[in-house]
PDB file of C-alpha atoms in Angstrom:
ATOM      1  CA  UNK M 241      -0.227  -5.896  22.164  1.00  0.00           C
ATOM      2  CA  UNK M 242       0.967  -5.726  18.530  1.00  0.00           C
ATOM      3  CA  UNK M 243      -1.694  -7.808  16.412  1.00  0.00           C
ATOM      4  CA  UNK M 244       0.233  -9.758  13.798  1.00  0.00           C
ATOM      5  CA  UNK M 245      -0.883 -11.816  10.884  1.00  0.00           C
ATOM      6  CA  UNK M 246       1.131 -13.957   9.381  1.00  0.00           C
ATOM      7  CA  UNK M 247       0.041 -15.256   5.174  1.00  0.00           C
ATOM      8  CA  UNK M 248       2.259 -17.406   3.421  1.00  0.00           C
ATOM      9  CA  UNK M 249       1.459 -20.859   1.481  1.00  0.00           C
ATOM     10  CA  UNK M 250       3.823 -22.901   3.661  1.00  0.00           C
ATOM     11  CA  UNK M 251       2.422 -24.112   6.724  1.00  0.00           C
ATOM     12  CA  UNK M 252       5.728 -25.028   8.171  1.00  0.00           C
ATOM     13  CA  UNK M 253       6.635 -21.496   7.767  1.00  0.00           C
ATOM     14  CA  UNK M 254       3.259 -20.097   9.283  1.00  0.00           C
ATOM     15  CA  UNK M 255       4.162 -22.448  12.139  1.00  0.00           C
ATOM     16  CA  UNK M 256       7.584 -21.476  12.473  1.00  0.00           C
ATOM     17  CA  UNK M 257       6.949 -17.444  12.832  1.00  0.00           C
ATOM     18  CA  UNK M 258       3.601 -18.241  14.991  1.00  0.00           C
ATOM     19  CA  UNK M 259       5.808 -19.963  17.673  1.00  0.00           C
ATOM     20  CA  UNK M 260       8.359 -17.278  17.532  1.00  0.00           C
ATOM     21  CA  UNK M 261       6.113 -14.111  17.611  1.00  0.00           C
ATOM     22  CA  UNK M 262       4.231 -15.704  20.286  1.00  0.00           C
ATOM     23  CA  UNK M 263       6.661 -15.825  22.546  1.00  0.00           C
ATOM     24  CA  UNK M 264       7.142 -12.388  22.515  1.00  0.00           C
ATOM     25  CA  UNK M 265       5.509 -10.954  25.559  1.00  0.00           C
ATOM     26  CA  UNK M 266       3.982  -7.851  23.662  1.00  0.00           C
ATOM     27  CA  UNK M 267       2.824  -9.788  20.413  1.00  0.00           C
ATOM     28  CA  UNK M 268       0.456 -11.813  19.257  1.00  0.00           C
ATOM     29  CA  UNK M 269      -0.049 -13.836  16.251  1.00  0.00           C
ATOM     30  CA  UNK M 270      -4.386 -13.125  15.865  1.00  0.00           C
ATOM     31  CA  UNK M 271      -4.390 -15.825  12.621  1.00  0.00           C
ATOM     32  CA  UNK M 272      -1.750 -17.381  10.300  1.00  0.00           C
ATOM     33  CA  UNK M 273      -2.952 -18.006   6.481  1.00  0.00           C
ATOM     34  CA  UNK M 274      -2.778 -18.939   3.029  1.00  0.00           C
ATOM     35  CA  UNK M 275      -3.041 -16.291   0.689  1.00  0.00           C
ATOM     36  CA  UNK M 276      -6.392 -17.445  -0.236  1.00  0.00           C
ATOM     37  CA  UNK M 277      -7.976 -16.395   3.113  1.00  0.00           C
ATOM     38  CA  UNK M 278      -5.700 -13.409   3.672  1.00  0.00           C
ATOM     39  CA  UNK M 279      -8.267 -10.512   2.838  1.00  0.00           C
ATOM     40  CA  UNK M 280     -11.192 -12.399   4.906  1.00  0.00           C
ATOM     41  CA  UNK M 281      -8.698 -12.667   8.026  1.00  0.00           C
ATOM     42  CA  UNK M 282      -7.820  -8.927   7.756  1.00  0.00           C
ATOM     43  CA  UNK M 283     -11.260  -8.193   7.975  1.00  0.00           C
ATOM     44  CA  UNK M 284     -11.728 -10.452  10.455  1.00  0.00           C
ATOM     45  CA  UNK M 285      -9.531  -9.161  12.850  1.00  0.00           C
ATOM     46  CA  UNK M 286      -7.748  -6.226  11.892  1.00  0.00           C
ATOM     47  CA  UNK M 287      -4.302  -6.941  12.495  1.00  0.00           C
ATOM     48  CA  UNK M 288      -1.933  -3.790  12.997  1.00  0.00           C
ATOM     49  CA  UNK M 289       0.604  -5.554  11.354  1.00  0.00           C
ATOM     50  CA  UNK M 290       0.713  -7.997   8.114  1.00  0.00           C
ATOM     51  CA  UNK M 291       3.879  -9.969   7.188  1.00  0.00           C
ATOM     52  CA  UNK M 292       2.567 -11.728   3.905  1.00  0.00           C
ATOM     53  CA  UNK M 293       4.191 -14.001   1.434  1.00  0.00           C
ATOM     54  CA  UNK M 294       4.999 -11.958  -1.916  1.00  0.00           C
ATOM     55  CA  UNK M 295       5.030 -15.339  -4.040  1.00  0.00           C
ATOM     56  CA  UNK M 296       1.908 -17.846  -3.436  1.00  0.00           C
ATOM     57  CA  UNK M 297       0.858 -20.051  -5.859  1.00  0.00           C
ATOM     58  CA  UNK M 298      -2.952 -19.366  -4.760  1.00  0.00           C
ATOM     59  CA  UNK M 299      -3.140 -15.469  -4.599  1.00  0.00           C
ATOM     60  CA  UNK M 300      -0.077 -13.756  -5.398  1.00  0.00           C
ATOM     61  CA  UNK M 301       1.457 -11.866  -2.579  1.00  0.00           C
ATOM     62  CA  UNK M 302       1.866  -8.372  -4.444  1.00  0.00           C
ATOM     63  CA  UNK M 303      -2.079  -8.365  -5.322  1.00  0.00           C
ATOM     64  CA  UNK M 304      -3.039  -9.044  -2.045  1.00  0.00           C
ATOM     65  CA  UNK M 305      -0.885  -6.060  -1.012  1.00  0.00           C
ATOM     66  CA  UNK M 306      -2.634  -3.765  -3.857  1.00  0.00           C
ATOM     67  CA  UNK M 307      -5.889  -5.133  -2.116  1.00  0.00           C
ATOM     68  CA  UNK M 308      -4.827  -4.052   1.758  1.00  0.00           C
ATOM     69  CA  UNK M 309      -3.173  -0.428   0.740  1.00  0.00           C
ATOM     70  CA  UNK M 310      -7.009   0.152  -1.050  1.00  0.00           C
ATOM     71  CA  UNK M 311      -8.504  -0.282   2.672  1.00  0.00           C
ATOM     72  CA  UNK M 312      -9.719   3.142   4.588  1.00  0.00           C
ATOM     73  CA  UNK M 313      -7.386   2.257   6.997  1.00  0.00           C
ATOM     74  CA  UNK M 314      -4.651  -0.334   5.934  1.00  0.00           C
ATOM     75  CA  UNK M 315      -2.514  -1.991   8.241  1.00  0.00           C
ATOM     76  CA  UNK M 316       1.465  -1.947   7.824  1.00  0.00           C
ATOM     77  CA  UNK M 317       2.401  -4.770   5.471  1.00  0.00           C
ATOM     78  CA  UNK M 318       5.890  -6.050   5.576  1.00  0.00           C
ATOM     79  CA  UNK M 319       6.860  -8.392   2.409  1.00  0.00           C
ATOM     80  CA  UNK M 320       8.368 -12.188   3.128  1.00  0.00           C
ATOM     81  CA  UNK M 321      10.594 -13.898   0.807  1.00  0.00           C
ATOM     82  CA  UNK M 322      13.112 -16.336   0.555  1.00  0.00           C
ATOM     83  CA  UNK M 323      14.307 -14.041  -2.848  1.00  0.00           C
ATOM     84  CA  UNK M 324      15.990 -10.555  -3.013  1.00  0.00           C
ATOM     85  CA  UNK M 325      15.331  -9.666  -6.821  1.00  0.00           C
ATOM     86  CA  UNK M 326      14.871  -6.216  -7.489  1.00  0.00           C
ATOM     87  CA  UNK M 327      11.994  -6.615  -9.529  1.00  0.00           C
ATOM     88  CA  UNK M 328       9.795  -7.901  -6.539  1.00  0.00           C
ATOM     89  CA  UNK M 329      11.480  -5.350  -4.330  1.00  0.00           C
ATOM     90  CA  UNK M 330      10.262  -2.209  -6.561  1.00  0.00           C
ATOM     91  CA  UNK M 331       6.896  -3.266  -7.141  1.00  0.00           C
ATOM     92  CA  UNK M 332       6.479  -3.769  -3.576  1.00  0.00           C
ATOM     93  CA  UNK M 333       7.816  -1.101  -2.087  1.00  0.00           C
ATOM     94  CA  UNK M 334       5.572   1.275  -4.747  1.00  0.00           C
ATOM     95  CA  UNK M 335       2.726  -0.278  -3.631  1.00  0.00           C
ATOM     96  CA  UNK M 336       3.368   0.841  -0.061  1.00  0.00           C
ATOM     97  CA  UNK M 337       4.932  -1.709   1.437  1.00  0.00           C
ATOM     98  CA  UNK M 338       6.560  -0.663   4.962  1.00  0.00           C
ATOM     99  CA  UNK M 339       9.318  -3.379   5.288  1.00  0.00           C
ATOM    100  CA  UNK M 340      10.484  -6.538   3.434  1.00  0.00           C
ATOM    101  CA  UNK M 341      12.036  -9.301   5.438  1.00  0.00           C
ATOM    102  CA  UNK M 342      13.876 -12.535   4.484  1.00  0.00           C
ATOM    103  CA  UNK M 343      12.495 -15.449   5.277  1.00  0.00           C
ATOM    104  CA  UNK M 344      15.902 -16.720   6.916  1.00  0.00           C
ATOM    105  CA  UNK M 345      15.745 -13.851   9.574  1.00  0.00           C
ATOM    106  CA  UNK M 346      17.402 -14.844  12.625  1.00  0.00           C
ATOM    107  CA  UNK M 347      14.621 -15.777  15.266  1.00  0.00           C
ATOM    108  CA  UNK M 348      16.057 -13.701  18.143  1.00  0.00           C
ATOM    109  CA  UNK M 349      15.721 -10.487  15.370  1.00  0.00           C
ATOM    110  CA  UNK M 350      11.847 -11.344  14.829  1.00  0.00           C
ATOM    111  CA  UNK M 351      10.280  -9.830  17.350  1.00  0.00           C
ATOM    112  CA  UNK M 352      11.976  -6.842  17.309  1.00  0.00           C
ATOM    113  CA  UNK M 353      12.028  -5.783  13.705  1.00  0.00           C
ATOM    114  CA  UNK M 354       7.780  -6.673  14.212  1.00  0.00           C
ATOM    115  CA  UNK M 355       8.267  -4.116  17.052  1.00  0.00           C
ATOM    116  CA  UNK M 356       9.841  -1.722  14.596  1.00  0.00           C
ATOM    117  CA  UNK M 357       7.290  -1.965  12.288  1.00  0.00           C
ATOM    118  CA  UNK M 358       4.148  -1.455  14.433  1.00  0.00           C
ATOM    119  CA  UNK M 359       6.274   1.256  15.586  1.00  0.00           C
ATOM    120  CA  UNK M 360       6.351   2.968  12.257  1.00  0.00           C
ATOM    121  CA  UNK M 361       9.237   2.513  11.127  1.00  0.00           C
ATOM    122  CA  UNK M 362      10.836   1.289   8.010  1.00  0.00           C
ATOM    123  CA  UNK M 363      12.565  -2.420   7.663  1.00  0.00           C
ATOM    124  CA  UNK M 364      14.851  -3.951   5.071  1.00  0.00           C
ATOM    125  CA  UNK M 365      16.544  -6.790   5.186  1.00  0.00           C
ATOM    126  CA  UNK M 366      20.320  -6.096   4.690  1.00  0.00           C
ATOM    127  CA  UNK M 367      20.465  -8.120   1.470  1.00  0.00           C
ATOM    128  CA  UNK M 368      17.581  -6.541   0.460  1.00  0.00           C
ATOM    129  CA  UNK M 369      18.745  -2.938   0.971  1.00  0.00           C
ATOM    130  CA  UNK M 370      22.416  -3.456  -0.789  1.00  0.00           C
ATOM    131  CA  UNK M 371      19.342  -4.557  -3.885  1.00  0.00           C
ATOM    132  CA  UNK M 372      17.672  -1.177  -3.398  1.00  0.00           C
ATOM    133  CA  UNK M 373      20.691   1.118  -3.081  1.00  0.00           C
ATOM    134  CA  UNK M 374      22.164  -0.196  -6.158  1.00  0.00           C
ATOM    135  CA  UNK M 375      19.432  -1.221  -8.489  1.00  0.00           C
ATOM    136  CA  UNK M 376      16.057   0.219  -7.700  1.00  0.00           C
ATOM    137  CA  UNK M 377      17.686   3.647  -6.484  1.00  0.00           C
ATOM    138  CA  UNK M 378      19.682   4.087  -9.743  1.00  0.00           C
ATOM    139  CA  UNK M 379      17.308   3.112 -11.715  1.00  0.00           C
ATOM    140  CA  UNK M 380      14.009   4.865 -10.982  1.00  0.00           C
ATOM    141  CA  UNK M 381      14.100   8.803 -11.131  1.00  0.00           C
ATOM    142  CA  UNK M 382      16.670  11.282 -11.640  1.00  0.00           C
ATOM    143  CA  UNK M 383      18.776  13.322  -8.721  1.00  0.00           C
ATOM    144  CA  UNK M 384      17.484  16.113  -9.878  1.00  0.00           C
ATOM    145  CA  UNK M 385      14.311  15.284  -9.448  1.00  0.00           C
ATOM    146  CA  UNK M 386      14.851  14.105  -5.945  1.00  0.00           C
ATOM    147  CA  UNK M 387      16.608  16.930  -5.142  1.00  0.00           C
ATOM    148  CA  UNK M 388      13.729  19.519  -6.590  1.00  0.00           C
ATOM    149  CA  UNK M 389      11.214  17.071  -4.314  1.00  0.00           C
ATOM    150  CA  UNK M 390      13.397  17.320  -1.221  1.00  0.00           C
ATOM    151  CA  UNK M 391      14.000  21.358  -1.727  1.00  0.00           C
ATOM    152  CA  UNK M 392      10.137  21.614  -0.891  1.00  0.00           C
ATOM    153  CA  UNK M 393      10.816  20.223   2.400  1.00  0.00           C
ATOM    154  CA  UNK M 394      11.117  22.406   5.443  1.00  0.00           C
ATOM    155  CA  UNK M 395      14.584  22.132   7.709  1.00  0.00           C
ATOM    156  CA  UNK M 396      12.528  20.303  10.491  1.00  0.00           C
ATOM    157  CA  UNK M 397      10.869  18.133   7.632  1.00  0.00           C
ATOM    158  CA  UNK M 398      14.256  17.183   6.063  1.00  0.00           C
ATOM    159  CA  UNK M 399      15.536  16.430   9.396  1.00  0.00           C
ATOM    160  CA  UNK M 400      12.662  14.768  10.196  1.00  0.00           C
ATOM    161  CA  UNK M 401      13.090  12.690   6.632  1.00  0.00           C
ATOM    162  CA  UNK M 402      16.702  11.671   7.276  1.00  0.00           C
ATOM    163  CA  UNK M 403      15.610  10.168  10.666  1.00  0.00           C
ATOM    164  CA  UNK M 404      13.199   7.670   9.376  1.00  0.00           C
ATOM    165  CA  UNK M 405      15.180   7.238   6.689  1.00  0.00           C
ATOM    166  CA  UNK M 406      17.566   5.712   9.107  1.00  0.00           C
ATOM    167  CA  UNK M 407      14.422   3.588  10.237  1.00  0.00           C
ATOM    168  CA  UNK M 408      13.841   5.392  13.322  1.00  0.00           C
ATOM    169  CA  UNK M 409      10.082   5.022  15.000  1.00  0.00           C
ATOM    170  CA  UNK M 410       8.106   8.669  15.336  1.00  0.00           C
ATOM    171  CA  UNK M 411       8.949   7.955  19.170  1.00  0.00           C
ATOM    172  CA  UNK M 412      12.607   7.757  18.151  1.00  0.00           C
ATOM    173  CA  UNK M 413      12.770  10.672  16.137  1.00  0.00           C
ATOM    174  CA  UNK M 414      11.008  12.605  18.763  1.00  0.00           C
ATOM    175  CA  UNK M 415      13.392  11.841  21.259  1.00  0.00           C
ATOM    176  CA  UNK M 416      16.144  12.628  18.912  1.00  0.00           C
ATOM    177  CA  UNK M 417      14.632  16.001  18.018  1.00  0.00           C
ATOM    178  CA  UNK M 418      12.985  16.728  21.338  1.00  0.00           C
ATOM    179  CA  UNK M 419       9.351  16.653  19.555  1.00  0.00           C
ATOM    180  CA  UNK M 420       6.482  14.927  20.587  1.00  0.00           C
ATOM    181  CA  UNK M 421       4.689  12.365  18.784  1.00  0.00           C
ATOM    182  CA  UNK M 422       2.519  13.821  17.632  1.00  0.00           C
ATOM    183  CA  UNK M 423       4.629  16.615  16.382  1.00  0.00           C
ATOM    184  CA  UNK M 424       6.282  13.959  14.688  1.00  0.00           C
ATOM    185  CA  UNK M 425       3.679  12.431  13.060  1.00  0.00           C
ATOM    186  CA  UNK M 426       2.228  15.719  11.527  1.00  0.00           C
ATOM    187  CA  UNK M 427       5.886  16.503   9.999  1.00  0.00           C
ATOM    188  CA  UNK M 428       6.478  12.501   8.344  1.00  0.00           C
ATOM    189  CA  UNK M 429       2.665  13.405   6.717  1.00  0.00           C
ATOM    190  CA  UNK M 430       3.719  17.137   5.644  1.00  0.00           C
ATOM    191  CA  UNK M 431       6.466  15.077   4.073  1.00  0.00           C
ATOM    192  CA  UNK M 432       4.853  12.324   2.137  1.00  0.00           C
ATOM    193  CA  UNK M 433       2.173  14.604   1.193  1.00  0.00           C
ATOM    194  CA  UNK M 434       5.390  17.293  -0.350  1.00  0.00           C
ATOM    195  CA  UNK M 435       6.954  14.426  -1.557  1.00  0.00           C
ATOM    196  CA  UNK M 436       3.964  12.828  -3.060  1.00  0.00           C
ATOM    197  CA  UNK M 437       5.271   9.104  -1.623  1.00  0.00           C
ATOM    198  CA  UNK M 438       2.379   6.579  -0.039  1.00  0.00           C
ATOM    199  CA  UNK M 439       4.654   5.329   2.341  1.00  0.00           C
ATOM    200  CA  UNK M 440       7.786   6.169   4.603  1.00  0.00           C
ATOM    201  CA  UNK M 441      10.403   3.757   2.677  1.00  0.00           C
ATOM    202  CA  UNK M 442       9.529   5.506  -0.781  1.00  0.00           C
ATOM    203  CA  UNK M 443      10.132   8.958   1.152  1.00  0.00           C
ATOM    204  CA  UNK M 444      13.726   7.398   2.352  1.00  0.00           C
ATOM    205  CA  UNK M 445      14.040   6.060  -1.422  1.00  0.00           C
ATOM    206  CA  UNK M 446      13.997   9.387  -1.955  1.00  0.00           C
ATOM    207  CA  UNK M 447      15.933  11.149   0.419  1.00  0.00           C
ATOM    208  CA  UNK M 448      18.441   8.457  -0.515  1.00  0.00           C
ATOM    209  CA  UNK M 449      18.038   9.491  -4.370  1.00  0.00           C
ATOM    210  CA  UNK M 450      18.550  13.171  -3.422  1.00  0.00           C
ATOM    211  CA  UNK M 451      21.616  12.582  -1.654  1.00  0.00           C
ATOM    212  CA  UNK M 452      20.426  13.928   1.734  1.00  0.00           C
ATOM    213  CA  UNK M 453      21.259  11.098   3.796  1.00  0.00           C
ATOM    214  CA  UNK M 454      24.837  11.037   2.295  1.00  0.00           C
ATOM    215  CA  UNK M 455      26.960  11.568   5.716  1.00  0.00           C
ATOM    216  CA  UNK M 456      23.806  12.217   7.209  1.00  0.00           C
ATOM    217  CA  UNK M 457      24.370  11.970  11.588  1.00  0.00           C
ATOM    218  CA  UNK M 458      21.548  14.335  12.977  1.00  0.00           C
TER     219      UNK M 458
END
C-alpha cells in the first residue's frame, strides 16, 4: 500500500482527494490535515508520500517542505496548487520537491500520478512544466554550466538521467535498460551526487538545461 497524506487548509479539498485516493485499491489516505498539524502527522505515521498545500494561511506550504526534506529519511513531497507562477515553482522544486500537481487534476489521473510518485518518479503538471521550460530553465544557470555538470556523467548515468527525466520509475528505466533496480537506483544516486542536485526533477532541470534530452528517444 502507498501511504498518502494529504495537508491543505481546505477541508473540502482534503475531502475531495481522501475519497478519490481511497478508492484506489493500492492506496491509502493514513491522515488528511491543515498545515498546522502537518509535521506532527508525518511523525505520526510516516507517510511514503506527502501531497501538501504550498499556500496556507496557517503554516506556509514551502516551510513545511524545508521542515520534511531536513528529516533522516524524508518522504516524497509533491506540491498542490490551484497557481502555476514560477516563483512558487522554483523555490519548490530547490527545496526538493518530487512533483507539483494542480489542484484541478482530473480524478481518474490521481491515483496514478500518486503511483508515479511513490514509484520514484518525477511529476509536473503540464501547465506547470510549459512554466519550468520557459521561465525557471532560462533563467537559473548557464548551458555551459549544465553541460560541464552533465560531462561528469558516465554513458549509463546520462542514459540513466534522460530516462527519469522523461519521468520514468527506477522499475521503468530498468526495464528500458535491462538493469535491475537496484542497479538503477545506485546510478540515479551516482548522478545526483555528480550533479550535486537533492532531488530527481532538479537533475532533469538539468539535463533539460544541458540540452541532453533535446531529441532524446533511448
Amino acid at each position: 500500500m502507498i501511504r498518502v497524506l494529504v495537508v491543505d487548509d481546505e477541508a473540502l479539498v482534503r475531502f475531495g482527494f481522501t475519497m478519490i485516493l481511497d478508492a484506489a485499491p493500492d492506496i491509502e489516505v493514513v491522515a488528511a490535515t491543515g498545515g498546522g498539524e502537518a509535521l506532527a502527522a508525518v511523525a505520526a505515521h510516516a507517510p511514503d508520500l506527502v501531497l501538501l498545500d504550498i499556500r496556507m494561511p496557517d503554516v506556509d506550504g514551502l516551510t513545511v517542505l524545508a521542515r520534511l526534506m531536513e528529516r533522516p529519511d524524508p518522504p516524497v513531497v509533491a506540491m498542490l496548487t490551484t497557481f502555476d507562477s514560477d516563483e512558487y515553482i522554483a523555490t519548490a522544486l530547490r527545496a526538493g520537491a518530487s512533483g507539483f500537481l494542480v489542484k484541478d487534476t482530473d480524478p481518474d489521473e490521481l491515483a496514478r500520478l500518486v503511483r508515479s510518485l511513490a514509484a520514484g518518479a518525477v511529476v509536473l503538471a503540464p501547465r506547470v512544466t510549459a512554466t519550468v521550460v520557459s521561465g525557471y530553465l532560462h533563467r537559473h544557470g548557464e548551458h555551459s554550466a549544465a553541460a560541464r555538470a552533465v560531462s561528469r556523467l558516465s554513458t549509463r548515468e546520462r542514459d540513466v538521467l534522460v530516462l527519469l527525466s522523461q519521468g520514468l520509475s527506477n522499475g521503468d528505466i530498468g526495464s528500458r535498460l535491462h538493469l535491475s533496480v537496484g542497479t538503477v537506483k545506485d546510478h540515479v544516486s551516482a548522478v545526483l551526487a555528480k550533479l550535486d542536485v537533492g532531488s530527481r526533477v532538479q537533475a532533469a532541470l538539468w539535463a533539460q538545461r544541458a540540452g541532453l534530452l533535446d531529441g532524446a528517444h533511448t
